Tab-separated table of C-alpha atoms in Angstrom:
chain	number	residue	atom	x	y	z
A	1	MET	CA	-1.779	4.827	18.730
A	2	ILE	CA	-5.396	5.992	19.148
A	3	LYS	CA	-5.972	8.505	21.963
A	4	LYS	CA	-9.504	8.576	23.410
A	5	TYR	CA	-11.251	11.341	25.323
A	6	ILE	CA	-14.711	11.000	26.831
A	7	LYS	CA	-15.502	14.675	27.393
A	8	ALA	CA	-15.308	17.743	25.217
A	9	SER	CA	-14.826	21.092	26.903
A	10	LYS	CA	-17.000	22.913	24.351
A	11	ILE	CA	-19.420	21.906	21.573
A	12	GLU	CA	-20.748	24.542	19.202
A	13	SER	CA	-22.444	23.843	15.860
A	14	SER	CA	-20.027	21.457	14.090
A	15	LEU	CA	-17.027	22.498	16.220
A	16	ILE	CA	-15.686	20.612	19.235
A	17	GLU	CA	-13.018	21.891	21.600
A	18	ILE	CA	-10.975	19.540	23.766
A	19	ASP	CA	-8.420	20.506	26.417
A	20	ASN	CA	-5.277	18.722	27.602
A	21	VAL	CA	-4.541	16.919	24.329
A	22	LYS	CA	-0.932	16.039	23.522
A	23	ASP	CA	0.853	14.720	20.408
A	24	MET	CA	-1.840	15.839	17.980
A	25	PHE	CA	-1.172	17.324	14.553
A	26	PHE	CA	-2.986	19.709	12.217
A	27	GLY	CA	-5.371	17.889	9.845
A	28	GLU	CA	-5.405	14.722	11.977
A	29	LEU	CA	-8.461	12.513	11.447
A	30	VAL	CA	-10.792	12.408	14.451
A	31	LYS	CA	-13.603	9.921	15.111
A	32	VAL	CA	-16.693	11.116	17.018
A	33	GLU	CA	-19.244	8.616	18.357
A	34	PHE	CA	-22.554	9.400	20.081
A	35	GLN	CA	-26.101	7.943	20.117
A	36	ASP	CA	-25.022	4.994	17.929
A	37	LYS	CA	-23.796	7.456	15.288
A	38	THR	CA	-20.269	7.834	13.982
A	39	PHE	CA	-18.874	11.009	12.454
A	40	PHE	CA	-15.432	11.990	11.283
A	41	GLY	CA	-13.670	15.309	11.617
A	42	GLN	CA	-10.294	17.003	11.351
A	43	VAL	CA	-8.147	18.965	13.754
A	44	LEU	CA	-8.802	22.544	12.679
A	45	THR	CA	-6.636	24.540	15.083
A	46	ILE	CA	-4.133	23.796	17.842
A	47	ARG	CA	-3.469	26.225	20.693
A	48	GLY	CA	-1.085	24.740	23.223
A	49	GLU	CA	-2.825	21.571	24.445
A	50	THR	CA	-6.268	22.652	23.238
A	51	ALA	CA	-7.570	21.193	19.974
A	52	GLN	CA	-10.465	22.538	17.935
A	53	ILE	CA	-12.110	19.893	15.737
A	54	GLN	CA	-14.330	20.471	12.704
A	55	VAL	CA	-16.804	17.586	12.421
A	56	PHE	CA	-18.404	16.503	9.123
A	57	GLY	CA	-21.951	16.095	10.320
A	58	ASP	CA	-24.839	17.403	12.442
A	59	LEU	CA	-23.981	17.392	16.152
A	60	THR	CA	-27.517	18.151	17.341
A	61	GLY	CA	-28.052	16.407	20.663
A	62	MET	CA	-24.369	15.924	21.390
A	63	SER	CA	-23.013	16.935	24.772
A	64	SER	CA	-19.801	16.426	26.681
A	65	GLU	CA	-21.522	13.561	28.537
A	66	ASN	CA	-22.660	11.379	25.620
A	67	ALA	CA	-19.797	11.627	23.123
A	68	GLU	CA	-16.596	9.636	22.732
A	69	ILE	CA	-13.889	11.329	20.698
A	70	SER	CA	-10.906	9.447	19.268
A	71	PHE	CA	-7.730	10.903	17.769
A	72	THR	CA	-6.556	8.394	15.165
A	73	ALA	CA	-2.977	9.706	14.733
A	74	ARG	CA	-3.510	9.464	10.946
A	75	PRO	CA	-4.272	12.005	8.231
A	76	PHE	CA	-7.474	11.804	6.213
A	77	GLU	CA	-7.120	8.776	3.900
A	78	LEU	CA	-9.180	7.002	1.231
A	79	PRO	CA	-9.369	3.349	0.166
A	80	LEU	CA	-9.014	3.233	-3.630
A	81	SER	CA	-9.176	0.563	-6.321
A	82	LYS	CA	-10.363	0.268	-9.933
A	83	ASP	CA	-13.835	-0.390	-8.500
A	84	ILE	CA	-14.325	3.327	-7.857
A	85	LEU	CA	-15.256	3.814	-11.544
A	86	GLY	CA	-19.009	4.133	-11.869
A	87	ARG	CA	-19.399	4.888	-8.159
A	88	LYS	CA	-20.824	7.870	-6.262
A	89	PHE	CA	-19.345	9.242	-3.024
A	90	ASN	CA	-20.108	12.065	-0.639
A	91	GLY	CA	-17.728	14.920	0.112
A	92	ILE	CA	-15.516	12.852	2.436
A	93	GLY	CA	-15.271	9.808	0.176
A	94	GLU	CA	-18.001	7.638	1.695
A	95	PRO	CA	-20.117	5.633	-0.827
A	96	ILE	CA	-23.669	6.994	-1.167
A	97	ASP	CA	-24.894	4.788	-4.021
A	98	GLY	CA	-25.795	1.765	-1.884
A	99	LEU	CA	-23.229	-0.486	-3.591
A	100	GLY	CA	-21.061	-1.094	-0.533
A	101	ASP	CA	-17.632	0.019	0.589
A	102	ILE	CA	-14.442	0.168	-1.468
A	103	TYR	CA	-11.776	-2.285	-0.333
A	104	SER	CA	-8.077	-1.801	-0.985
A	105	GLU	CA	-4.816	-2.988	0.479
A	106	LYS	CA	-3.573	0.571	0.841
A	107	LEU	CA	-5.026	3.850	2.100
A	108	TYR	CA	-4.199	7.068	0.236
A	109	ASN	CA	-3.566	10.416	1.937
A	110	ILE	CA	-5.961	12.940	0.383
A	111	ASN	CA	-3.336	15.702	0.595
A	112	GLY	CA	-1.314	13.842	-2.039
A	113	ARG	CA	2.383	14.242	-2.692
A	114	PRO	CA	3.844	17.187	-4.636
A	115	MET	CA	5.043	16.265	-8.123
A	116	ASN	CA	8.782	16.560	-8.551
A	117	PRO	CA	9.181	19.238	-11.269
A	118	VAL	CA	12.058	17.247	-12.778
A	119	ALA	CA	9.769	14.217	-13.146
A	120	ARG	CA	7.024	16.143	-14.949
A	121	VAL	CA	6.408	15.539	-18.645
A	122	TYR	CA	5.622	18.645	-20.717
A	123	PRO	CA	1.976	18.474	-21.960
A	124	ARG	CA	1.671	18.143	-25.743
A	125	ASN	CA	-1.231	15.915	-26.832
A	126	PHE	CA	-4.331	17.659	-28.164
A	127	ILE	CA	-7.661	16.865	-26.478
A	128	GLN	CA	-10.663	17.076	-28.784
A	129	THR	CA	-13.760	18.274	-26.938
A	130	GLY	CA	-15.935	18.558	-30.052
A	131	ILE	CA	-16.526	22.252	-29.230
A	132	SER	CA	-15.124	24.480	-31.999
A	133	THR	CA	-14.253	27.526	-29.887
A	134	ILE	CA	-12.239	25.399	-27.448
A	135	ASP	CA	-10.628	23.035	-29.967
A	136	CYS	CA	-9.580	25.736	-32.407
A	137	LEU	CA	-8.957	28.839	-30.287
A	138	THR	CA	-8.311	27.782	-26.663
A	139	THR	CA	-7.050	24.260	-27.262
A	140	LEU	CA	-7.044	21.890	-24.297
A	141	ILE	CA	-3.849	19.841	-23.936
A	142	ARG	CA	-3.559	16.528	-22.066
A	143	GLY	CA	-2.095	17.197	-18.610
A	144	GLN	CA	-3.153	20.866	-18.636
A	145	LYS	CA	-5.149	22.779	-16.028
A	146	LEU	CA	-7.618	25.029	-17.864
A	147	PRO	CA	-10.401	26.693	-15.827
A	148	ILE	CA	-13.794	27.865	-17.069
A	149	PHE	CA	-14.655	31.381	-15.844
A	150	SER	CA	-18.422	31.759	-15.688
A	151	GLU	CA	-21.132	33.815	-14.010
A	152	ASN	CA	-24.335	32.902	-12.224
A	153	GLY	CA	-27.054	31.906	-14.684
A	154	LEU	CA	-24.739	30.892	-17.541
A	155	ASP	CA	-24.599	27.427	-19.110
A	156	HIS	CA	-21.351	26.239	-17.502
A	157	ASN	CA	-22.954	23.018	-16.245
A	158	LYS	CA	-24.206	22.173	-19.730
A	159	LEU	CA	-20.752	22.938	-21.154
A	160	ALA	CA	-19.061	20.799	-18.505
A	161	SER	CA	-21.281	17.792	-19.208
A	162	GLN	CA	-20.654	18.178	-22.963
A	163	ILE	CA	-16.879	18.175	-22.409
A	164	ILE	CA	-17.159	15.049	-20.265
A	165	ARG	CA	-19.235	13.253	-22.910
A	166	GLN	CA	-17.011	14.132	-25.849
A	167	ALA	CA	-13.400	14.549	-24.660
A	168	LYS	CA	-10.887	12.341	-26.502
A	169	VAL	CA	-7.144	12.393	-27.116
A	170	VAL	CA	-6.726	12.945	-30.854
A	171	SER	CA	-3.840	12.986	-33.312
A	172	GLU	CA	-3.654	13.114	-37.115
A	173	GLU	CA	-3.371	9.312	-37.086
A	174	GLY	CA	-6.744	8.916	-35.388
A	175	ILE	CA	-8.566	8.937	-32.095
A	176	GLY	CA	-6.921	7.501	-29.004
A	177	GLU	CA	-8.266	6.299	-25.701
A	178	ASP	CA	-11.318	7.858	-24.029
A	179	PHE	CA	-10.909	9.556	-20.684
A	180	SER	CA	-11.830	8.261	-17.263
A	181	ILE	CA	-13.722	11.076	-15.543
A	182	VAL	CA	-13.521	12.272	-11.944
A	183	PHE	CA	-16.282	14.754	-11.153
A	184	ALA	CA	-16.271	16.847	-7.964
A	185	ALA	CA	-19.316	18.949	-7.023
A	186	ILE	CA	-18.445	21.540	-4.374
A	187	GLY	CA	-21.345	23.154	-2.544
A	188	VAL	CA	-23.851	22.601	-5.366
A	189	LYS	CA	-27.629	22.454	-5.136
A	190	HIS	CA	-29.226	19.013	-5.152
A	191	ASP	CA	-30.801	19.571	-8.566
A	192	GLU	CA	-27.352	20.322	-10.042
A	193	GLY	CA	-26.006	17.030	-8.727
A	194	LEU	CA	-29.010	15.204	-10.191
A	195	TYR	CA	-28.510	17.025	-13.518
A	196	PHE	CA	-24.932	15.770	-13.895
A	197	GLU	CA	-25.842	12.220	-12.856
A	198	HIS	CA	-28.729	12.227	-15.345
A	199	GLU	CA	-26.464	13.532	-18.128
A	200	PHE	CA	-23.757	10.929	-17.430
A	201	ARG	CA	-26.296	8.093	-17.387
A	202	ASN	CA	-28.089	9.165	-20.580
A	203	SER	CA	-24.830	9.608	-22.500
A	204	GLY	CA	-23.556	6.174	-21.467
A	205	VAL	CA	-20.414	7.382	-19.680
A	206	LEU	CA	-21.611	6.839	-16.088
A	207	GLY	CA	-19.642	3.583	-15.787
A	208	ASN	CA	-16.454	5.538	-16.501
A	209	VAL	CA	-17.149	8.377	-14.040
A	210	VAL	CA	-16.235	8.724	-10.358
A	211	MET	CA	-18.533	11.236	-8.645
A	212	PHE	CA	-17.817	13.114	-5.408
A	213	LEU	CA	-20.827	15.187	-4.365
A	214	ASN	CA	-20.854	17.894	-1.698
A	215	TYR	CA	-24.167	19.724	-1.479
A	216	ALA	CA	-24.852	23.261	-0.294
A	217	ASP	CA	-26.482	21.975	2.914
A	218	ASP	CA	-23.545	19.693	3.811
A	219	PRO	CA	-20.996	20.781	6.455
A	220	ILE	CA	-18.807	23.662	5.281
A	221	MET	CA	-15.599	21.760	6.064
A	222	GLU	CA	-16.556	19.089	3.520
A	223	ARG	CA	-16.092	21.652	0.746
A	224	LEU	CA	-12.388	21.771	1.577
A	225	ILE	CA	-12.148	17.975	1.550
A	226	VAL	CA	-14.073	17.026	-1.613
A	227	PRO	CA	-11.595	18.405	-4.223
A	228	LYS	CA	-8.744	16.665	-2.402
A	229	CYS	CA	-10.666	13.372	-2.391
A	230	ALA	CA	-11.405	13.755	-6.111
A	231	LEU	CA	-7.788	14.556	-7.007
A	232	THR	CA	-6.515	11.648	-4.898
A	233	ALA	CA	-8.822	9.293	-6.810
A	234	ALA	CA	-7.653	10.853	-10.091
A	235	GLU	CA	-3.976	10.439	-9.163
A	236	TYR	CA	-4.615	6.787	-8.356
A	237	LEU	CA	-6.296	6.135	-11.715
A	238	ALA	CA	-3.677	8.106	-13.660
A	239	PHE	CA	-0.428	7.025	-12.039
A	240	GLU	CA	-1.258	3.549	-10.722
A	241	GLU	CA	-3.825	2.345	-13.257
A	242	ASP	CA	-2.233	4.217	-16.229
A	243	LYS	CA	-5.483	5.866	-17.338
A	244	HIS	CA	-5.993	9.261	-18.951
A	245	VAL	CA	-8.083	11.101	-16.367
A	246	LEU	CA	-10.123	14.271	-16.800
A	247	VAL	CA	-11.044	15.981	-13.517
A	248	LEU	CA	-13.902	18.455	-13.546
A	249	MET	CA	-14.690	20.547	-10.455
A	250	THR	CA	-17.599	22.898	-9.896
A	251	ASP	CA	-17.666	25.353	-8.207
A	252	ILE	CA	-14.247	26.620	-7.076
A	253	THR	CA	-15.926	29.797	-5.799
A	254	SER	CA	-17.725	27.650	-3.196
A	255	TYR	CA	-14.342	26.232	-2.197
A	256	GLY	CA	-12.944	29.758	-1.780
A	257	GLU	CA	-15.939	30.818	0.311
A	258	ALA	CA	-15.465	27.767	2.549
A	259	LEU	CA	-11.781	28.608	2.904
A	260	ARG	CA	-12.711	32.126	4.025
A	261	GLU	CA	-15.260	30.827	6.542
A	262	VAL	CA	-12.868	28.292	8.059
A	263	SER	CA	-10.141	30.955	8.206
A	264	SER	CA	-12.554	33.149	10.153
A	265	LEU	CA	-13.228	30.284	12.589
A	266	ARG	CA	-9.484	30.024	13.139
A	267	GLU	CA	-9.445	33.773	13.853
A	268	GLU	CA	-6.768	34.372	11.212
A	269	VAL	CA	-5.931	37.838	9.905
A	270	PRO	CA	-7.902	38.311	6.647
A	271	SER	CA	-6.401	39.495	3.368
A	272	ARG	CA	-8.144	40.692	0.170
A	273	LYS	CA	-11.945	40.860	0.633
A	274	GLY	CA	-11.713	38.742	3.786
A	275	TYR	CA	-10.038	35.763	2.124
A	276	PRO	CA	-6.985	34.271	3.860
A	277	GLY	CA	-3.553	35.345	2.694
A	278	TYR	CA	-2.599	31.744	1.938
A	279	MET	CA	-5.432	31.231	-0.576
A	280	TYR	CA	-2.934	31.403	-3.474
A	281	SER	CA	-0.846	28.509	-2.130
A	282	ASP	CA	-3.983	26.594	-1.137
A	283	LEU	CA	-5.433	26.800	-4.656
A	284	ALA	CA	-2.021	25.950	-6.106
A	285	SER	CA	-1.901	22.797	-3.968
A	286	LEU	CA	-5.037	21.668	-5.863
A	287	TYR	CA	-4.277	22.869	-9.383
A	288	GLU	CA	-0.663	21.695	-9.429
A	289	ARG	CA	-1.746	18.082	-8.921
A	290	ALA	CA	-2.594	18.017	-12.641
A	291	GLY	CA	0.025	16.850	-15.113
A	292	MET	CA	1.995	13.848	-16.375
A	293	LEU	CA	4.940	11.987	-14.850
A	294	LYS	CA	7.898	10.263	-16.453
A	295	GLY	CA	7.538	6.498	-16.447
A	296	HIS	CA	3.744	6.627	-16.260
A	297	LYS	CA	1.406	6.207	-19.226
A	298	GLY	CA	-1.496	7.971	-17.513
A	299	SER	CA	-2.238	11.678	-17.278
A	300	LEU	CA	-4.324	14.034	-15.141
A	301	THR	CA	-6.078	16.944	-16.874
A	302	LEU	CA	-7.978	19.439	-14.719
A	303	ILE	CA	-10.919	21.696	-15.652
A	304	PRO	CA	-12.087	23.712	-12.628
A	305	ILE	CA	-15.239	25.802	-13.058
A	306	LEU	CA	-15.674	28.999	-11.072
A	307	THR	CA	-18.483	31.541	-11.097
A	308	MET	CA	-17.000	35.028	-10.854
A	309	PRO	CA	-18.889	37.040	-8.195
A	310	ASN	CA	-20.739	39.846	-10.020
A	311	GLY	CA	-18.816	38.881	-13.169
A	312	ASP	CA	-15.662	40.452	-11.688
A	313	ILE	CA	-12.582	38.768	-13.196
A	314	THR	CA	-10.382	40.755	-10.761
A	315	HIS	CA	-12.058	39.091	-7.760
A	316	PRO	CA	-9.437	37.199	-5.670
A	317	ILE	CA	-10.613	33.709	-6.668
A	318	PRO	CA	-10.498	34.087	-10.508
A	319	ASP	CA	-7.513	36.425	-10.205
A	320	LEU	CA	-5.375	33.911	-8.298
A	321	THR	CA	-6.682	31.028	-10.404
A	322	GLY	CA	-5.528	32.834	-13.545
A	323	TYR	CA	-2.004	33.146	-12.136
A	324	ILE	CA	-1.734	29.445	-11.292
A	325	THR	CA	-3.417	27.798	-14.262
A	326	GLU	CA	-2.477	27.776	-17.945
A	327	GLY	CA	-5.162	30.057	-19.329
A	328	GLN	CA	-8.945	30.207	-19.064
A	329	VAL	CA	-12.163	29.716	-21.050
A	330	THR	CA	-14.395	32.743	-20.395
A	331	LEU	CA	-18.183	32.659	-20.728
A	332	ASP	CA	-20.033	35.853	-21.701
A	333	PRO	CA	-23.628	36.759	-20.685
A	334	GLN	CA	-23.979	38.912	-23.831
A	335	LEU	CA	-23.704	35.787	-26.001
A	336	THR	CA	-26.299	34.055	-23.833
A	337	PHE	CA	-28.672	36.981	-24.470
A	338	LYS	CA	-28.177	36.310	-28.198
A	339	ASP	CA	-29.211	32.666	-27.617
A	340	ILE	CA	-25.721	31.411	-28.454
A	341	TYR	CA	-24.497	28.221	-26.809
A	342	PRO	CA	-21.785	27.724	-25.694
A	343	PRO	CA	-21.459	31.430	-24.753
A	344	ILE	CA	-17.639	31.394	-24.982
A	345	ASN	CA	-16.074	34.807	-25.528
A	346	VAL	CA	-12.931	33.929	-27.459
A	347	LEU	CA	-11.137	37.269	-26.954
A	348	PRO	CA	-10.437	37.023	-23.184
A	349	SER	CA	-10.066	33.228	-23.420
A	350	LEU	CA	-6.586	31.778	-23.585
A	351	SER	CA	-4.684	28.482	-23.560
A	352	ARG	CA	-0.991	29.009	-22.829
A	353	LEU	CA	-0.055	25.451	-23.843
A	354	MET	CA	-1.996	25.548	-27.116
A	355	LYS	CA	1.014	26.352	-29.329
A	356	ASP	CA	2.825	23.152	-28.285
A	357	GLY	CA	-0.055	20.745	-28.929
A	358	ILE	CA	-1.383	21.823	-32.321
A	359	GLY	CA	-0.137	21.887	-35.903
A	360	GLU	CA	1.324	19.132	-38.042
A	361	GLY	CA	1.554	15.863	-36.165
A	362	TYR	CA	-1.041	16.909	-33.589
A	363	THR	CA	-4.043	18.506	-35.337
A	364	ARG	CA	-3.406	19.990	-38.808
A	365	GLU	CA	-0.717	22.209	-40.285
A	366	ASP	CA	-3.021	25.231	-40.671
A	367	HIS	CA	-4.359	25.239	-37.086
A	368	GLN	CA	-2.144	27.994	-35.638
A	369	ASP	CA	-2.600	30.343	-38.609
A	370	VAL	CA	-6.365	29.815	-38.617
A	371	ALA	CA	-6.564	30.551	-34.873
A	372	ASN	CA	-4.457	33.713	-35.256
A	373	GLN	CA	-6.657	34.958	-38.101
A	374	LEU	CA	-9.923	34.275	-36.283
A	375	PHE	CA	-8.695	36.098	-33.185
A	376	ALA	CA	-7.544	39.098	-35.223
A	377	SER	CA	-10.714	39.265	-37.321
A	378	TYR	CA	-13.122	38.870	-34.395
A	379	SER	CA	-11.216	41.553	-32.496
A	380	ARG	CA	-11.737	43.816	-35.520
A	381	VAL	CA	-15.464	42.936	-35.398
A	382	GLN	CA	-15.733	44.470	-31.915
A	383	GLU	CA	-14.028	47.682	-33.114
A	384	VAL	CA	-16.349	48.021	-36.126
A	385	ARG	CA	-19.434	47.350	-33.973
A	386	ASP	CA	-18.409	50.215	-31.695
A	387	LEU	CA	-17.891	52.422	-34.747
A	388	ALA	CA	-21.292	51.436	-36.170
A	389	GLN	CA	-23.004	52.586	-32.977
A	390	ILE	CA	-21.568	56.055	-33.557
A	391	LEU	CA	-21.822	56.442	-37.365
A	392	GLY	CA	-24.614	54.021	-38.152
A	393	GLU	CA	-24.100	50.805	-40.106
A	394	ASP	CA	-25.199	52.321	-43.426
A	395	ASP	CA	-22.337	54.843	-43.362
A	396	LEU	CA	-19.609	52.221	-42.918
A	397	GLN	CA	-17.162	51.337	-45.680
A	398	GLU	CA	-17.825	48.131	-47.637
A	399	SER	CA	-14.822	46.427	-46.039
A	400	ASP	CA	-16.202	47.217	-42.580
A	401	LYS	CA	-19.608	45.849	-43.575
A	402	LYS	CA	-17.873	42.601	-44.559
A	403	ILE	CA	-16.255	42.547	-41.119
A	404	LEU	CA	-19.685	42.849	-39.489
A	405	GLU	CA	-21.041	40.097	-41.730
A	406	PHE	CA	-18.134	37.889	-40.669
A	407	GLY	CA	-18.859	38.650	-36.989
A	408	VAL	CA	-22.477	37.515	-37.255
A	409	ALA	CA	-21.537	34.361	-39.192
A	410	PHE	CA	-18.715	33.574	-36.744
A	411	GLU	CA	-21.063	33.730	-33.735
A	412	GLU	CA	-23.982	31.939	-35.412
A	413	LYS	CA	-22.067	29.157	-37.194
A	414	PHE	CA	-18.720	28.724	-35.421
A	415	VAL	CA	-19.340	29.647	-31.766
A	416	LYS	CA	-22.930	28.422	-31.684
A	417	GLN	CA	-23.503	24.687	-31.767
A	418	ASP	CA	-25.877	22.123	-30.317
A	419	PRO	CA	-24.982	20.685	-26.878
A	420	TYR	CA	-24.860	17.220	-28.489
A	421	GLU	CA	-22.975	18.277	-31.613
A	422	ASN	CA	-19.499	16.743	-31.612
A	423	ARG	CA	-17.327	18.410	-34.280
A	424	SER	CA	-13.968	16.899	-35.170
A	425	ILE	CA	-10.996	19.262	-35.338
A	426	ILE	CA	-10.948	18.811	-39.145
A	427	GLU	CA	-14.607	19.872	-39.376
A	428	THR	CA	-13.867	22.862	-37.140
A	429	LEU	CA	-10.904	24.034	-39.232
A	430	ASP	CA	-12.806	23.553	-42.506
A	431	LEU	CA	-15.698	25.598	-41.073
A	432	ALA	CA	-13.248	28.357	-40.151
A	433	TRP	CA	-11.958	28.495	-43.739
A	434	GLU	CA	-15.539	28.782	-45.028
A	435	LEU	CA	-16.166	31.753	-42.734
A	436	MET	CA	-12.931	33.449	-43.775
A	437	LYS	CA	-14.154	33.528	-47.381
A	438	ILE	CA	-16.472	36.346	-46.243
A	439	LEU	CA	-13.498	38.596	-45.460
A	440	PRO	CA	-11.701	40.706	-48.071
A	441	ASP	CA	-8.445	39.082	-49.156
A	442	ASP	CA	-6.333	41.912	-47.738
A	443	GLN	CA	-7.811	41.204	-44.284
A	444	LEU	CA	-6.361	37.680	-44.254
A	445	ASP	CA	-2.941	38.879	-43.159
A	446	ARG	CA	-2.257	36.269	-40.448
A	447	ILE	CA	-2.187	33.250	-42.770
A	448	ASP	CA	0.751	31.841	-44.709
A	449	PRO	CA	0.099	32.350	-48.467
A	450	LYS	CA	0.837	28.658	-49.109
A	451	LEU	CA	-1.877	27.643	-46.641
A	452	LYS	CA	-4.255	30.201	-48.125
A	453	GLU	CA	-3.676	28.716	-51.575
A	454	LYS	CA	-4.151	25.172	-50.306
A	455	TYR	CA	-7.258	25.568	-48.155
A	456	LEU	CA	-9.051	28.753	-49.210
A	457	LYS	CA	-9.287	27.934	-52.911
A	458	ARG	CA	-10.504	24.346	-52.626
C-alpha cells in the first residue's frame, strides 16, 4: 500500500526529512514529485517515526509546499530482460540512450539474494584475457572475483577495456563462448564514460555490453546503487539466461568514499580513517555475488578496479578488498615510467584460484612450473638490481648479469604488449620458455626436468 505525504518537515540538499511516518523500512523506495518532475529516493535513516530520505536528483526549488512524497512499500527494483544487452543506463537503472524503457514481467530487487554456499560450484575454467602477465602469472578463473589495484594516473581504464574486448573461456580443446559484459562506472568523469563507450563501439562488443554510468557530478547516493544495479543485471543474465557474464566496476574507491559520506549523514560512529565499521560486510555483499551455481550453465566473474589513495595498499578499501576477494592484479607506476603497458607488477599480484584452473586439461601441462620459475627469477632480478646499485653492474658475477638481462627482456617482451595485442595462452607460455633460455641452467630450479627437456630444447 502506497503512503502519501504532502509536506516534508525539512529539505536540505538532496535530503528530505518527514515526521509521523509509520510502517516504513530501511532502503524503501520513495517517489518525490514536484514541478512536473519525478525523482526517486531511498529511506536513509529511521528515528522513531521520523524518516530521512536520500533523493537521487537536484531538489533546487523544492519546498514543503510544492512536493508530494510517496512511500512505495517496496525495495529498489529493476525491470530486466535480454533486451538490456547493448543498452546504457544511469546509476539507478534508468535508460539514458533514448531507446525506451525495459519491459519485463518481473521486477528484481537490486540487493539480490545471498548465494547458498552449498549450491556454489568451485571455479575451475581458465579465462584467456590475451594479456600474458594475467594469463600466465595471475590467471583469471571463471566465477572468480579478482580486483585490479591501481593508482591515479595509471592505465587501468585501458587495461579494463582490453580485458573486456578479449576475454574468452578457453580450454585445450579450443575456445568457448564469449562473455556478456556488465560495466559499472562509479563516480567517474564524463570523459572516462565516453572513453569506455568509444572503446566498446570501435571493438564491436557494444551490442554485448550493459552499461551503468554514474558520473562524479551525480548524487552521491547513486554511487551506492549503481554496483547493485549492475550485479542484479549480471545475476539475471548469468542465472536466468545462462550466459557467462564478466562484470567490471570502476572505481570501488569512489564507492567507499560515498559509503563514508552517507555514514556521516547518518551520524554513525566512524572507524578506520572515517570509514564506517561495516564497510567490510558492505563490500562483501557486492563481491560475494560473483560465482557459479549448481544447475545453472551461466557464471558471474567480477573484476573491480580501485585506485589506492596515495598508492597505499594498507588503506582500508584495498585492505578489506584483499581479504574478501581471491587475489589482486597490482599496477606499478615505476613500470609506467619505463613506458611499459600494461604496468602490472607480477610480484605483489596474486590469483588464489589459479592452481585449480591451469595445467593439463585447462591450459597446458607446463603452466604451473613456468609461472613458478618466472616468479622466482623475477624476484631474483629485484635483488640483483639492488645489489648493482651498491657495487655497480660491471662488478657483478656473470650469472647475476644474466639475471639482469633476463629482467630487461621479461619486462620488454613479456610484460609489455600492445593494447590490441591478443596473445593466446600457448603463445604466452612459448614466449616464457624463450625468455628462460637467457638464464643459466642451474637457475631453472622450479621446472620439472621432463618439461625442461620437452620445451626448452625444441
